[in-house]
Amino acid sequence: MDQVKIGRFIAQRRKANNMTQMQLAEKLGITDRAVSKWETGKSLPDVAIMPELCGLLNITINDLFNGEVVVMEDYREKSEKLLIEMAKQKEQADKNLLALEILIGVLSVIILLGFTFAASFFDMPDWARICLIIAGVVPCLVGLFFALKIEQTAGYYECADCGHRYIPTFGSVLWAPHMGRTRYMKCPKCGKTTWNKKVLKK
């Protein structure tokens, strides 16, 4: 999606409906600064307020995503292009998240090892040694939690038996035996427990 084009379209439709940024913001229950960010292409409206925004601007959500009023003849073609583009953007975002997962995991382990090394080899009172180990364990556990949460939600898991692709629950990812990003889990579609691999495309 072209954020700049969408922003210009929002500004154009707002003016066509005789509203200032402040008036539009008040109707949506947000700040005029948020509207300004949309119109300059710095951000997109939150999904939760898109229906209300489109109602105020007298456009459809499809018009909003395309940054122009879509005539019926072009509706299907533009919708398909938009869906393909959104799928590509999600795939790229998931790739970035999975790269971030690795970084978080590595940093978490480094922090734990660093604090444990310091507690083991430097001369200090026992209470300080314990505190140092705890100080390494806590951020490590928090980091690993976020890394696992990313792995759960980014992309999909593919059942080795029926090929169904799905997003599992956090609990099933947490307790599943795994080799890298391949986890031994039960498929919600066929009900069989197999080694499900991580994939990016639905």
Tab-separated table of C-alpha atoms in Angstrom:
chain	number	residue	atom	x	y	z
A	1	MET	CA	0.000	0.000	0.000
A	2	ASP	CA	1.181	3.503	-0.844
A	3	GLN	CA	0.904	5.423	2.462
A	4	VAL	CA	1.602	8.785	0.808
A	5	LYS	CA	-1.125	8.229	-1.794
A	6	ILE	CA	-3.579	7.119	0.901
A	7	GLY	CA	-2.682	10.182	2.987
A	8	ARG	CA	-3.337	12.555	0.086
A	9	PHE	CA	-6.634	10.792	-0.578
A	10	ILE	CA	-7.736	11.195	3.051
A	11	ALA	CA	-6.873	14.907	2.913
A	12	GLN	CA	-8.746	15.310	-0.369
A	13	ARG	CA	-11.867	13.534	0.917
A	14	ARG	CA	-11.761	15.440	4.208
A	15	LYS	CA	-11.708	18.775	2.362
A	16	ALA	CA	-14.427	17.589	-0.027
A	17	ASN	CA	-16.600	16.943	3.028
A	18	ASN	CA	-15.823	20.419	4.438
A	19	MET	CA	-13.956	19.219	7.530
A	20	THR	CA	-10.786	20.482	9.149
A	21	GLN	CA	-8.267	18.041	10.597
A	22	MET	CA	-9.508	19.018	14.060
A	23	GLN	CA	-13.165	18.350	13.170
A	24	LEU	CA	-12.361	14.935	11.683
A	25	ALA	CA	-10.244	14.068	14.712
A	26	GLU	CA	-13.030	15.062	17.130
A	27	LYS	CA	-15.557	12.885	15.294
A	28	LEU	CA	-13.183	9.926	15.516
A	29	GLY	CA	-12.152	10.601	19.116
A	30	ILE	CA	-8.461	11.036	18.266
A	31	THR	CA	-5.995	13.925	18.038
A	32	ASP	CA	-5.597	16.173	15.000
A	33	ARG	CA	-1.914	15.209	15.095
A	34	ALA	CA	-2.897	11.628	14.217
A	35	VAL	CA	-4.917	12.887	11.232
A	36	SER	CA	-1.941	14.995	10.160
A	37	LYS	CA	0.307	11.915	10.248
A	38	TRP	CA	-2.124	10.034	8.019
A	39	GLU	CA	-2.321	12.863	5.511
A	40	THR	CA	1.469	13.228	5.287
A	41	GLY	CA	1.875	9.474	4.769
A	42	LYS	CA	3.737	8.905	8.050
A	43	SER	CA	1.203	6.371	9.348
A	44	LEU	CA	-2.052	4.633	8.481
A	45	PRO	CA	-5.350	4.802	10.385
A	46	ASP	CA	-5.885	2.091	12.979
A	47	VAL	CA	-7.957	-0.806	11.631
A	48	ALA	CA	-10.512	-0.334	14.435
A	49	ILE	CA	-11.497	3.163	13.252
A	50	MET	CA	-11.295	2.579	9.491
A	51	PRO	CA	-15.038	1.818	9.066
A	52	GLU	CA	-16.015	5.028	10.909
A	53	LEU	CA	-13.392	7.060	8.996
A	54	CYS	CA	-14.653	5.737	5.663
A	55	GLY	CA	-18.224	6.582	6.668
A	56	LEU	CA	-17.233	10.161	7.472
A	57	LEU	CA	-15.332	10.517	4.186
A	58	ASN	CA	-18.083	8.779	2.150
A	59	ILE	CA	-15.746	6.132	0.748
A	60	THR	CA	-15.331	2.359	1.032
A	61	ILE	CA	-12.473	0.615	2.828
A	62	ASN	CA	-11.313	-0.620	-0.574
A	63	ASP	CA	-11.174	3.010	-1.753
A	64	LEU	CA	-9.117	3.881	1.332
A	65	PHE	CA	-6.580	1.095	0.787
A	66	ASN	CA	-6.218	2.021	-2.895
A	67	GLY	CA	-5.935	5.744	-2.205
A	68	GLU	CA	-8.642	6.538	-4.739
A	69	VAL	CA	-12.317	5.976	-5.444
A	70	VAL	CA	-12.542	2.610	-7.199
A	71	VAL	CA	-15.146	2.391	-9.962
A	72	MET	CA	-17.110	-0.867	-10.197
A	73	GLU	CA	-15.434	-1.917	-13.457
A	74	ASP	CA	-12.017	-1.871	-11.776
A	75	TYR	CA	-13.190	-3.141	-8.381
A	76	ARG	CA	-12.233	-6.815	-8.725
A	77	GLU	CA	-8.869	-6.160	-10.362
A	78	LYS	CA	-7.842	-3.558	-7.791
A	79	SER	CA	-9.075	-5.742	-4.912
A	80	GLU	CA	-6.975	-8.662	-6.128
A	81	LYS	CA	-3.893	-6.465	-6.539
A	82	LEU	CA	-4.414	-5.038	-3.061
A	83	LEU	CA	-4.757	-8.493	-1.493
A	84	ILE	CA	-1.567	-9.676	-3.221
A	85	GLU	CA	0.308	-6.583	-2.060
A	86	MET	CA	-0.960	-6.972	1.506
A	87	ALA	CA	0.095	-10.648	1.511
A	88	LYS	CA	3.583	-9.656	0.329
A	89	GLN	CA	3.830	-6.976	3.029
A	90	LYS	CA	2.767	-9.467	5.711
A	91	GLU	CA	5.316	-11.997	4.458
A	92	GLN	CA	8.100	-9.397	4.623
A	93	ALA	CA	6.970	-8.247	8.070
A	94	ASP	CA	7.002	-11.869	9.276
A	95	LYS	CA	10.535	-12.329	7.882
A	96	ASN	CA	11.663	-9.265	9.798
A	97	LEU	CA	9.977	-10.512	12.981
A	98	LEU	CA	11.631	-13.934	12.720
A	99	ALA	CA	15.023	-12.239	12.279
A	100	LEU	CA	14.246	-10.161	15.378
A	101	GLU	CA	13.343	-13.373	17.232
A	102	ILE	CA	16.857	-14.732	16.625
A	103	LEU	CA	18.427	-11.473	17.805
A	104	ILE	CA	16.321	-11.399	20.981
A	105	GLY	CA	17.113	-15.056	21.715
A	106	VAL	CA	20.876	-14.599	21.232
A	107	LEU	CA	20.990	-11.426	23.348
A	108	SER	CA	18.961	-13.113	26.116
A	109	VAL	CA	21.404	-16.025	26.302
A	110	ILE	CA	24.436	-13.690	26.184
A	111	ILE	CA	23.040	-11.664	29.097
A	112	LEU	CA	22.446	-14.819	31.139
A	113	LEU	CA	25.912	-16.220	30.392
A	114	GLY	CA	27.567	-12.879	31.127
A	115	PHE	CA	25.928	-12.470	34.518
A	116	THR	CA	26.520	-16.140	35.395
A	117	PHE	CA	30.188	-15.848	34.418
A	118	ALA	CA	30.604	-12.736	36.564
A	119	ALA	CA	28.892	-14.429	39.535
A	120	SER	CA	31.091	-17.530	39.165
A	121	PHE	CA	34.546	-16.044	38.681
A	122	PHE	CA	34.587	-12.686	40.499
A	123	ASP	CA	35.142	-12.438	44.222
A	124	MET	CA	31.985	-11.192	45.944
A	125	PRO	CA	29.662	-12.019	48.850
A	126	ASP	CA	27.210	-14.891	48.324
A	127	TRP	CA	24.176	-12.570	48.422
A	128	ALA	CA	25.689	-10.463	45.624
A	129	ARG	CA	26.398	-13.622	43.606
A	130	ILE	CA	22.759	-14.729	43.942
A	131	CYS	CA	21.464	-11.269	43.004
A	132	LEU	CA	23.729	-11.225	39.950
A	133	ILE	CA	22.459	-14.607	38.759
A	134	ILE	CA	18.832	-13.510	39.272
A	135	ALA	CA	19.601	-10.293	37.365
A	136	GLY	CA	20.741	-12.453	34.446
A	137	VAL	CA	17.896	-14.980	34.606
A	138	VAL	CA	15.019	-12.448	34.645
A	139	PRO	CA	15.850	-10.557	31.415
A	140	CYS	CA	16.764	-13.866	29.759
A	141	LEU	CA	13.341	-15.362	30.553
A	142	VAL	CA	11.563	-12.172	29.425
A	143	GLY	CA	13.559	-12.119	26.188
A	144	LEU	CA	12.887	-15.797	25.493
A	145	PHE	CA	9.167	-15.242	26.156
A	146	PHE	CA	9.018	-12.467	23.540
A	147	ALA	CA	11.096	-14.531	21.091
A	148	LEU	CA	8.690	-17.463	21.464
A	149	LYS	CA	5.687	-15.145	21.078
A	150	ILE	CA	7.147	-13.872	17.808
A	151	GLU	CA	7.690	-17.428	16.572
A	152	GLN	CA	4.090	-18.294	17.414
A	153	THR	CA	2.498	-15.370	15.562
A	154	ALA	CA	4.884	-14.692	12.632
A	155	GLY	CA	4.013	-16.795	9.605
A	156	TYR	CA	2.292	-20.181	9.929
A	157	TYR	CA	2.989	-23.799	10.848
A	158	GLU	CA	2.362	-26.419	8.152
A	159	CYS	CA	1.049	-29.859	9.084
A	160	ALA	CA	3.320	-32.557	7.647
A	161	ASP	CA	0.319	-34.847	7.127
A	162	CYS	CA	-2.463	-32.771	5.541
A	163	GLY	CA	-0.556	-29.579	4.588
A	164	HIS	CA	-2.895	-27.318	6.575
A	165	ARG	CA	-1.252	-24.005	7.552
A	166	TYR	CA	-2.275	-22.403	10.825
A	167	ILE	CA	-1.236	-20.212	13.761
A	168	PRO	CA	-1.048	-22.386	16.906
A	169	THR	CA	-1.743	-21.306	20.477
A	170	PHE	CA	1.146	-19.996	22.551
A	171	GLY	CA	0.835	-22.957	24.914
A	172	SER	CA	1.165	-25.533	22.155
A	173	VAL	CA	4.306	-23.796	20.833
A	174	LEU	CA	5.762	-23.461	24.333
A	175	TRP	CA	5.433	-27.151	25.250
A	176	ALA	CA	6.028	-28.725	21.837
A	177	PRO	CA	9.312	-30.602	21.256
A	178	HIS	CA	11.185	-28.817	18.499
A	179	MET	CA	14.154	-28.825	16.160
A	180	GLY	CA	14.798	-25.218	15.205
A	181	ARG	CA	11.463	-23.843	13.997
A	182	THR	CA	9.929	-27.263	13.318
A	183	ARG	CA	7.668	-28.335	16.198
A	184	TYR	CA	5.915	-31.576	17.077
A	185	MET	CA	2.317	-30.386	17.370
A	186	LYS	CA	-1.272	-31.479	16.790
A	187	CYS	CA	-2.863	-30.106	13.623
A	188	PRO	CA	-6.182	-28.373	14.359
A	189	LYS	CA	-7.605	-29.596	11.028
A	190	CYS	CA	-6.709	-33.296	10.750
A	191	GLY	CA	-5.988	-33.871	14.442
A	192	LYS	CA	-2.707	-35.705	13.799
A	193	THR	CA	0.450	-34.910	15.757
A	194	THR	CA	3.417	-34.510	13.408
A	195	TRP	CA	6.492	-32.361	12.902
A	196	ASN	CA	5.031	-29.063	11.672
A	197	LYS	CA	7.445	-26.694	9.950
A	198	LYS	CA	7.361	-22.897	9.986
A	199	VAL	CA	6.344	-21.290	6.681
A	200	LEU	CA	5.703	-17.660	5.723
A	201	LYS	CA	2.952	-17.995	3.093
A	202	LYS	CA	-0.640	-19.005	3.820
